[in-house]
């Protein structure tokens, strides 16, 4: 049993390194938040009530961040839907065959555990917090903190502002260490960390000035070579490196995720950072556009004068009068400058910049039809599938950095609180632990849903081809038909408890084949009534009996 932790000095040095990494990114992140999420921007201190959007002239990116987060959430973890399944791990699959009743029993129990997991997720603040964190990911990096609750309310999620957290990565560039600065009123320290042990100097300070803020450093560090129950070390220390609270944990309290990663930074390079030149350009265009409109509505006037003019005192602006020199003796005139220039280039630049932002943030995934004002259901479905495929890389990365880690932590919390228990099967107990050996996570992403539908379509076509060439008897001889119901149920997320066991299905198929053969023999036997009885029909996916064959429809083949 390994239980290692570094010295306070070493951990404080890690904290300083992580903080310096954020300081290097602070100006860039401040700029990105300024133009796209101004009300979430606190990278530099602002007075409460400040209008953060006073210098933002275009809200395409501001609206885009919110819609982008909702779009990505609907792809990777749609609200109130089961987007993952707990399934038997690799070792269990090696031990049992697919048609083994024991494996089916384990699958059914894991489906029940999945339902329990999502019941508790749906009753928590999970989806709201994920949406907030995805907005941060759209710019750079999203961070979610998971706290353990009660058996009735097991999960307490919170989104951690990017400006308040510092990161440390392992050799694989995965974010595994987290640090935060706290400024908390002294009297609230024991409320936040009930078992905190305070040094005498801090106790005295709180006693004399309970509402005075105390600077604290919160750390969460992974020690991968420790035993599983001691893998993570959570602690709180003062600026004087006095540790007031510590705790070993078996699960990850913080989860950070990114859509893209830079090779020279721990922080994500989100869509907004990549769009930042376009967003700045668009904002400047609109700022100048306001001035142009103002100039045209309230033009400036030129007043000719033969007096000596100081050029440094001239101010040219809308609805202003400025002097221009004329020849001595000429009459004084009031003239208006020529402002008949074309606005077409300006309009094209604005439209092009806005469209670039919209395309990158998936604000218009379904392109307008080329020659028709109405889109058919098939056309919309094809466009949707193409859109899902175009976001596949992001969905894959978020599966590894967000979806699977959150599910793993939630299962650990539910087990610790007694909501989920080890699986009791006919062969004994299986530990409720996601390790890809006994139990694994099957992520039901929209990409996989599309692939599953294609797999079913391909199976239908395969069975139709063989049945059409050699007859249904050859098809039933060649294939393990009894495995198809469970396979299709797993592909379409149908509860396995609805499906009868594989041996029962196999016996049923044998009985149907026997009945069909007996019926055919009776009809062909002498004295069978002189009329051939209609042969028994067997169900094969993909073809309709008595009708023209259509892809995807059920079929009855003789």
XYZ file of C-alpha atoms in Angstrom:
558
model
C 0.000 0.000 0.000
C 1.729 3.170 -1.283
C 0.902 6.501 0.349
C 3.325 9.178 -0.808
C 3.040 12.975 -0.727
C 5.612 15.668 -1.389
C 6.780 18.236 1.112
C 4.904 21.504 1.541
C 7.804 23.323 -0.111
C 7.642 21.110 -3.201
C 3.883 21.512 -3.511
C 4.153 25.282 -3.082
C 6.699 25.354 -5.911
C 4.266 23.419 -8.128
C 1.612 26.025 -7.298
C 3.909 28.912 -8.267
C 4.803 27.240 -11.581
C 1.131 26.678 -12.423
C 0.271 30.269 -11.524
C 3.048 31.621 -13.751
C 1.625 29.565 -16.660
C -1.693 31.386 -16.298
C 0.058 34.767 -16.033
C 1.619 34.109 -19.449
C -1.861 33.471 -20.906
C -3.692 36.159 -18.945
C -3.554 38.942 -21.561
C -4.717 36.631 -24.379
C -7.520 35.144 -22.282
C -8.613 38.587 -21.112
C -8.893 39.708 -24.739
C -10.843 36.575 -25.731
C -13.289 36.908 -22.836
C -13.617 40.667 -23.438
C -15.050 40.159 -26.933
C -16.978 36.894 -26.466
C -17.987 36.434 -22.817
C -17.550 39.843 -21.163
C -19.738 39.047 -18.158
C -17.569 36.009 -17.357
C -14.344 37.983 -17.684
C -12.590 38.576 -14.363
C -8.967 38.188 -15.399
C -8.404 41.743 -14.245
C -10.102 43.350 -11.251
C -13.253 45.313 -12.092
C -15.592 47.371 -9.991
C -18.862 45.630 -9.209
C -21.581 46.790 -11.596
C -19.160 47.740 -14.393
C -20.663 47.564 -17.889
C -18.285 45.031 -19.428
C -19.788 45.413 -22.937
C -19.335 49.164 -23.296
C -16.618 48.690 -25.955
C -18.118 45.630 -27.688
C -19.794 46.723 -30.930
C -20.782 43.319 -32.329
C -22.424 40.532 -30.349
C -21.998 37.691 -32.884
C -19.273 36.079 -30.780
C -21.091 36.848 -27.512
C -24.239 35.041 -28.685
C -22.128 32.417 -30.407
C -20.393 31.234 -27.231
C -23.734 30.500 -25.537
C -25.181 28.734 -28.576
C -21.957 26.822 -29.190
C -22.034 25.460 -25.634
C -25.654 24.365 -26.048
C -24.897 22.743 -29.416
C -21.881 20.779 -28.164
C -23.820 19.731 -25.062
C -26.664 18.413 -27.216
C -24.097 16.370 -29.161
C -22.008 14.860 -26.358
C -24.351 14.749 -23.348
C -27.930 15.810 -24.135
C -30.028 16.697 -21.108
C -32.213 13.971 -19.570
C -30.882 11.333 -21.979
C -28.700 8.312 -21.280
C -25.544 9.152 -23.189
C -23.379 6.338 -21.764
C -23.940 2.736 -20.762
C -22.078 0.623 -18.239
C -21.057 -2.610 -19.952
C -18.974 -5.699 -19.087
C -15.236 -5.102 -19.390
C -12.692 -6.960 -21.475
C -11.950 -9.690 -18.940
C -15.606 -10.591 -18.474
C -16.094 -10.761 -22.242
C -13.148 -13.164 -22.466
C -14.580 -15.415 -19.759
C -18.115 -15.609 -21.181
C -19.457 -16.132 -24.672
C -21.923 -13.644 -26.117
C -24.776 -16.125 -25.796
C -23.911 -17.032 -22.191
C -26.776 -16.427 -19.751
C -24.311 -15.283 -17.072
C -23.001 -12.498 -19.311
C -26.539 -11.438 -20.166
C -27.341 -11.354 -16.444
C -24.360 -9.031 -15.855
C -25.435 -6.806 -18.755
C -28.949 -6.443 -17.327
C -27.628 -5.528 -13.881
C -25.285 -2.955 -15.413
C -28.218 -1.463 -17.302
C -30.031 -1.093 -13.976
C -26.925 0.592 -12.517
C -26.866 2.938 -15.533
C -30.480 3.904 -14.881
C -29.661 4.645 -11.219
C -26.683 6.760 -12.277
C -28.716 8.890 -14.673
C -31.622 9.248 -12.285
C -29.250 10.932 -9.833
C -27.529 12.978 -12.559
C -30.872 14.262 -13.830
C -31.856 15.299 -10.303
C -28.658 17.322 -9.818
C -27.365 20.613 -11.251
C -25.137 18.685 -13.664
C -26.477 19.916 -17.015
C -26.508 23.600 -16.025
C -22.938 23.439 -14.738
C -21.713 21.554 -17.818
C -23.181 24.275 -20.036
C -21.315 26.985 -18.110
C -18.044 25.059 -18.333
C -18.524 24.427 -22.071
C -18.697 28.197 -22.569
C -15.236 28.418 -20.988
C -14.075 25.557 -23.227
C -15.270 27.460 -26.279
C -12.669 30.080 -25.339
C -9.966 27.921 -23.758
C -10.535 25.364 -20.964
C -13.599 24.277 -19.011
C -13.275 23.183 -15.380
C -15.877 21.339 -13.278
C -15.598 20.541 -9.585
C -17.515 17.580 -8.131
C -18.348 17.457 -4.431
C -19.847 14.497 -2.649
C -23.350 15.034 -1.254
C -25.865 12.814 0.537
C -27.493 9.546 -0.616
C -30.580 11.575 -1.583
C -28.520 14.197 -3.451
C -25.191 12.512 -4.210
C -23.645 15.093 -6.557
C -22.896 18.787 -6.147
C -21.342 20.213 -9.307
C -19.851 23.658 -9.772
C -18.150 25.414 -12.664
C -14.778 26.903 -11.733
C -13.949 30.216 -13.513
C -10.817 29.863 -15.603
C -9.265 32.939 -13.996
C -9.446 31.282 -10.559
C -7.654 28.010 -11.257
C -4.126 27.012 -12.266
C -3.117 23.744 -13.928
C -0.385 21.157 -13.824
C -0.050 18.432 -16.478
C 1.481 14.977 -16.599
C 3.821 13.700 -19.319
C 0.848 13.086 -21.648
C -0.310 16.739 -21.394
C -3.367 15.666 -19.397
C -4.431 18.164 -16.747
C -4.168 16.321 -13.420
C -3.154 18.977 -10.844
C -5.277 21.961 -9.832
C -4.543 25.009 -7.665
C -6.793 27.853 -6.555
C -6.355 31.090 -4.628
C -8.968 31.750 -1.974
C -9.778 35.034 -0.256
C -12.249 34.023 2.419
C -13.496 35.684 5.567
C -11.741 34.173 8.561
C -14.948 33.144 10.329
C -15.992 31.060 7.286
C -12.888 28.879 7.116
C -14.230 26.244 9.529
C -17.549 26.305 7.690
C -15.813 25.573 4.366
C -13.367 22.999 5.802
C -14.928 21.597 8.973
C -11.862 19.637 10.080
C -9.388 22.432 9.431
C -6.639 22.846 12.039
C -5.661 26.520 12.256
C -2.322 27.837 13.536
C -2.419 30.027 16.644
C -1.589 33.194 14.718
C -4.563 32.644 12.388
C -6.889 31.729 15.271
C -5.947 35.003 16.970
C -6.476 36.990 13.784
C -9.943 35.500 13.263
C -10.869 36.150 16.875
C -9.930 39.848 16.619
C -11.180 40.450 13.045
C -13.604 37.688 12.010
C -14.685 39.446 8.782
C -11.170 40.154 7.561
C -10.292 38.121 4.496
C -7.622 35.435 4.696
C -5.574 34.363 1.658
C -5.451 30.568 1.249
C -4.113 28.189 -1.404
C -6.136 25.117 -2.381
C -4.294 22.233 -4.073
C -5.423 18.995 -5.682
C -2.508 16.832 -6.843
C -2.398 13.391 -8.448
C 0.181 10.838 -7.295
C -0.295 8.074 -9.904
C 2.015 5.574 -8.180
C 0.055 5.653 -4.917
C -2.485 2.979 -4.080
C -5.919 3.715 -5.623
C -7.407 4.981 -2.338
C -4.510 7.461 -1.982
C -4.154 8.483 -5.626
C -5.188 12.133 -5.097
C -4.078 14.542 -2.378
C -6.280 17.514 -1.522
C -4.975 20.203 0.838
C -5.371 23.837 1.882
C -2.483 25.977 3.109
C -1.845 29.588 4.069
C 0.484 31.913 2.190
C 3.049 31.125 4.900
C 2.906 27.463 3.739
C 1.049 26.332 6.870
C -1.207 23.398 5.974
C -4.604 23.699 7.674
C -6.476 20.863 5.924
C -5.509 17.721 3.978
C -7.221 14.630 2.701
C -6.340 11.682 0.457
C -9.021 10.865 -2.124
C -9.683 7.970 -4.464
C -11.461 10.002 -7.138
C -10.800 13.120 -9.167
C -12.411 16.185 -7.592
C -11.640 18.533 -10.512
C -12.120 17.765 -14.201
C -10.663 19.986 -16.940
C -11.395 19.598 -20.643
C -10.338 21.287 -23.878
C -11.396 21.164 -27.534
C -7.858 21.819 -28.837
C -4.459 21.947 -27.152
C -1.393 24.032 -27.884
C 1.998 22.308 -27.932
C 3.529 24.981 -25.677
C 0.763 25.586 -23.121
C -1.390 23.608 -20.715
C -4.374 25.759 -21.586
C -6.800 24.907 -24.359
C -6.958 26.849 -27.612
C -10.696 27.155 -28.079
C -12.647 28.358 -31.083
C -12.777 31.937 -29.790
C -8.988 32.212 -29.454
C -8.602 30.899 -33.001
C -11.222 33.416 -34.176
C -9.774 36.310 -32.192
C -8.228 38.173 -35.194
C -11.558 37.997 -37.045
C -13.501 39.070 -33.941
C -11.180 42.041 -33.335
C -11.431 43.045 -37.005
C -15.233 42.829 -36.947
C -15.453 44.828 -33.737
C -13.244 47.546 -35.233
C -15.353 47.587 -38.408
C -18.530 48.118 -36.421
C -16.877 50.760 -34.238
C -15.806 52.665 -37.360
C -19.214 51.996 -38.882
C -20.933 53.784 -36.010
C -18.684 56.775 -36.611
C -19.478 56.683 -40.363
C -23.225 56.596 -39.765
C -22.877 59.444 -37.268
C -20.874 61.441 -39.816
C -23.501 60.931 -42.538
C -26.413 61.784 -40.260
C -24.728 64.817 -38.710
C -21.993 65.921 -41.136
C -19.188 68.296 -40.316
C -18.947 71.739 -41.931
C -15.977 73.649 -43.309
C -15.809 77.411 -42.756
C -13.362 79.238 -45.015
C -11.222 81.930 -43.437
C -8.192 83.995 -44.437
C -6.963 84.117 -40.838
C -3.946 82.146 -39.707
C -5.101 78.649 -38.642
C -3.394 76.502 -36.040
C -3.676 72.911 -37.410
C -3.239 71.430 -33.924
C -6.447 73.106 -32.749
C -8.613 71.587 -35.492
C -11.018 68.833 -34.416
C -12.903 67.087 -37.201
C -16.052 65.222 -36.200
C -19.744 64.895 -36.896
C -21.824 68.016 -36.372
C -18.704 70.167 -35.922
C -17.426 73.223 -37.755
C -13.739 73.492 -38.588
C -11.821 76.204 -40.397
C -10.003 75.944 -43.717
C -7.827 78.674 -45.143
C -8.780 80.586 -48.325
C -7.130 83.358 -50.244
C -7.174 86.860 -48.672
C -10.150 88.864 -49.864
C -12.313 85.804 -50.691
C -15.763 85.714 -49.170
C -16.348 83.579 -46.113
C -18.137 80.347 -47.112
C -19.727 77.461 -45.192
C -19.052 74.205 -47.084
C -19.899 70.537 -46.503
C -17.279 67.817 -47.187
C -18.014 65.178 -49.817
C -19.305 61.999 -48.122
C -20.755 60.139 -51.092
C -18.394 57.146 -50.883
C -19.735 53.592 -51.331
C -20.495 51.415 -48.282
C -20.463 48.141 -50.241
C -16.968 47.025 -49.250
C -17.732 47.761 -45.600
C -20.956 45.712 -45.726
C -19.192 42.767 -47.419
C -16.430 42.749 -44.809
C -18.954 42.713 -41.972
C -21.016 39.903 -43.531
C -17.937 37.818 -44.325
C -16.524 38.192 -40.794
C -19.839 37.315 -39.170
C -20.257 34.247 -41.376
C -16.768 33.018 -40.465
C -17.642 33.265 -36.772
C -20.995 31.547 -37.271
C -19.483 28.665 -39.250
C -16.754 28.037 -36.673
C -19.175 28.127 -33.728
C -21.764 25.885 -35.473
C -24.338 28.687 -35.465
C -25.665 27.680 -38.907
C -25.018 23.929 -39.238
C -27.826 23.354 -41.742
C -26.899 25.319 -44.849
C -29.711 26.874 -46.803
C -31.038 24.684 -49.639
C -29.609 25.679 -53.003
C -32.705 25.844 -55.207
C -35.608 25.290 -52.842
C -37.164 27.249 -50.028
C -38.267 24.029 -48.321
C -36.004 21.267 -46.974
C -37.264 17.701 -47.005
C -36.917 15.518 -43.922
C -34.279 13.417 -45.716
C -32.293 16.520 -46.662
C -32.349 17.802 -43.086
C -31.276 14.365 -41.786
C -28.350 14.188 -44.226
C -27.234 17.705 -43.318
C -27.498 16.863 -39.616
C -25.396 13.713 -40.023
C -22.759 15.627 -42.001
C -22.695 18.284 -39.289
C -22.282 15.635 -36.572
C -19.396 14.083 -38.508
C -17.694 17.469 -38.903
C -17.651 17.833 -35.103
C -16.451 14.274 -34.538
C -12.899 15.220 -33.490
C -14.194 17.457 -30.704
C -16.677 14.823 -29.562
C -13.874 12.252 -29.360
C -11.614 14.471 -27.265
C -14.464 15.484 -24.953
C -15.355 11.826 -24.510
C -11.884 11.223 -23.048
C -11.471 14.450 -21.044
C -15.034 15.143 -19.879
C -17.620 12.382 -20.322
C -15.740 9.297 -19.141
C -13.964 10.995 -16.178
C -17.248 12.446 -14.895
C -19.065 9.111 -15.163
C -16.192 7.341 -13.434
C -16.206 9.810 -10.523
C -20.000 9.676 -10.216
C -19.966 5.866 -10.017
C -17.301 6.030 -7.290
C -19.352 8.533 -5.288
C -22.546 6.493 -5.643
C -20.733 3.389 -4.455
C -19.179 5.231 -1.514
C -22.620 6.502 -0.466
C -24.170 3.029 -0.822
C -26.467 4.003 -3.711
C -24.679 1.567 -6.031
C -23.382 -1.752 -4.753
C -21.163 -4.493 -6.117
C -22.960 -6.681 -8.662
C -24.329 -9.873 -7.199
C -24.461 -12.531 -9.903
C -24.907 -16.294 -9.989
C -21.109 -16.580 -10.169
C -20.430 -14.289 -7.204
C -19.814 -10.574 -6.681
C -18.289 -8.200 -9.251
C -16.845 -4.967 -7.883
C -18.673 -1.822 -9.024
C -15.579 -0.123 -10.360
C -14.916 1.243 -13.831
C -11.518 -0.078 -14.875
C -12.237 -1.518 -18.364
C -11.494 -4.963 -16.948
C -14.709 -5.884 -15.137
C -16.796 -2.797 -15.978
C -16.306 -0.339 -18.847
C -18.023 2.754 -20.212
C -19.786 2.570 -23.570
C -20.189 6.160 -24.783
C -23.356 6.438 -26.888
C -22.349 9.526 -28.870
C -24.433 10.743 -31.832
C -21.597 9.641 -34.102
C -21.922 6.107 -32.740
C -25.707 6.299 -33.082
C -25.300 7.084 -36.773
C -22.776 4.261 -37.086
C -25.115 1.860 -35.267
C -27.926 2.674 -37.681
C -25.565 2.052 -40.595
C -24.527 -1.282 -39.042
C -28.172 -2.365 -38.842
C -28.773 -1.282 -42.451
C -25.703 -3.249 -43.567
C -26.909 -6.350 -41.723
C -30.311 -6.044 -43.400
C -28.705 -5.825 -46.845
C -26.388 -8.769 -46.084
C -29.275 -11.006 -45.003
C -31.401 -9.998 -48.004
C -28.600 -10.871 -50.427
C -28.050 -14.391 -49.068
C -31.769 -15.091 -48.652
C -32.396 -13.924 -52.216
C -29.594 -16.073 -53.650
C -30.044 -19.365 -51.771
C -33.266 -19.098 -49.805
C -34.032 -18.430 -46.179
C -33.114 -21.978 -45.127
C -29.496 -21.349 -46.147
C -29.546 -18.046 -44.253
C -30.701 -19.723 -41.040
C -28.112 -22.456 -41.513
C -25.292 -19.972 -42.127
C -25.968 -17.371 -39.401
C -26.468 -17.407 -35.637
C -29.844 -15.724 -35.933
C -30.451 -16.054 -32.197
C -27.705 -13.463 -31.488
C -29.302 -10.727 -33.604
C -32.088 -9.570 -31.180
C -29.619 -8.768 -28.407
C -27.155 -7.213 -30.855
C -29.836 -4.904 -32.242
C -31.072 -4.046 -28.736
C -27.578 -2.910 -27.766
C -27.223 -0.929 -30.997
C -30.540 0.865 -30.432
C -30.284 1.259 -26.628
C -33.242 -1.043 -25.920
C -33.274 -2.488 -22.364
C -32.002 -6.059 -22.442
C -34.672 -7.054 -19.934
C -37.150 -6.766 -22.843
C -35.289 -9.490 -24.776
C -35.588 -13.183 -23.991
C -32.396 -15.127 -23.333
C -30.380 -16.420 -26.284
C -31.114 -20.155 -25.615
C -34.876 -19.478 -25.527
C -34.664 -17.552 -28.819
C -32.601 -20.373 -30.343
C -35.174 -22.983 -29.311
C -37.970 -20.794 -30.650
C -36.273 -20.492 -34.034
C -35.824 -24.276 -34.175
C -39.515 -24.769 -33.419
C -40.536 -22.270 -36.117
C -38.316 -23.995 -38.679
C -39.760 -27.380 -37.668
C -43.320 -26.096 -38.004
C -42.569 -24.581 -41.392
C -41.036 -27.828 -42.648
C -43.904 -29.935 -41.297
C -46.479 -27.637 -42.883
C -44.707 -27.847 -46.235
C -44.450 -31.676 -46.039
C -48.147 -32.023 -45.218
C -49.109 -29.865 -48.154
C -47.008 -31.922 -50.578
C -48.077 -35.345 -49.212
C -50.687 -37.445 -51.175
C -54.221 -36.695 -50.007
C -53.196 -33.322 -48.723
C -56.378 -31.752 -50.010
C -55.255 -31.307 -53.602
C -54.185 -27.799 -52.881
C -50.735 -26.702 -51.691
C -50.920 -24.911 -48.373
C -49.205 -21.554 -48.049
C -45.764 -22.186 -46.561
C -44.905 -20.765 -43.185
C -43.189 -17.353 -43.502
C -40.115 -16.433 -41.457
C -39.137 -12.924 -40.509
C -35.958 -11.536 -42.055
C -35.129 -7.807 -41.629
C -35.090 -5.668 -44.728
C -37.882 -6.948 -47.031
C -41.703 -6.779 -46.956
C -43.629 -9.856 -47.910
C -45.961 -9.302 -50.852
C -44.601 -5.810 -51.457
C -41.682 -4.291 -53.294
C -38.436 -4.455 -51.306
C -37.541 -1.275 -49.448
C -34.367 -0.654 -47.502
C -34.809 -0.689 -43.752
C -38.334 -2.213 -43.734
C -39.018 -5.618 -42.112
C -39.231 -8.590 -44.486
C -41.053 -11.886 -44.643
C -39.176 -14.425 -46.720
C -40.446 -17.925 -47.459
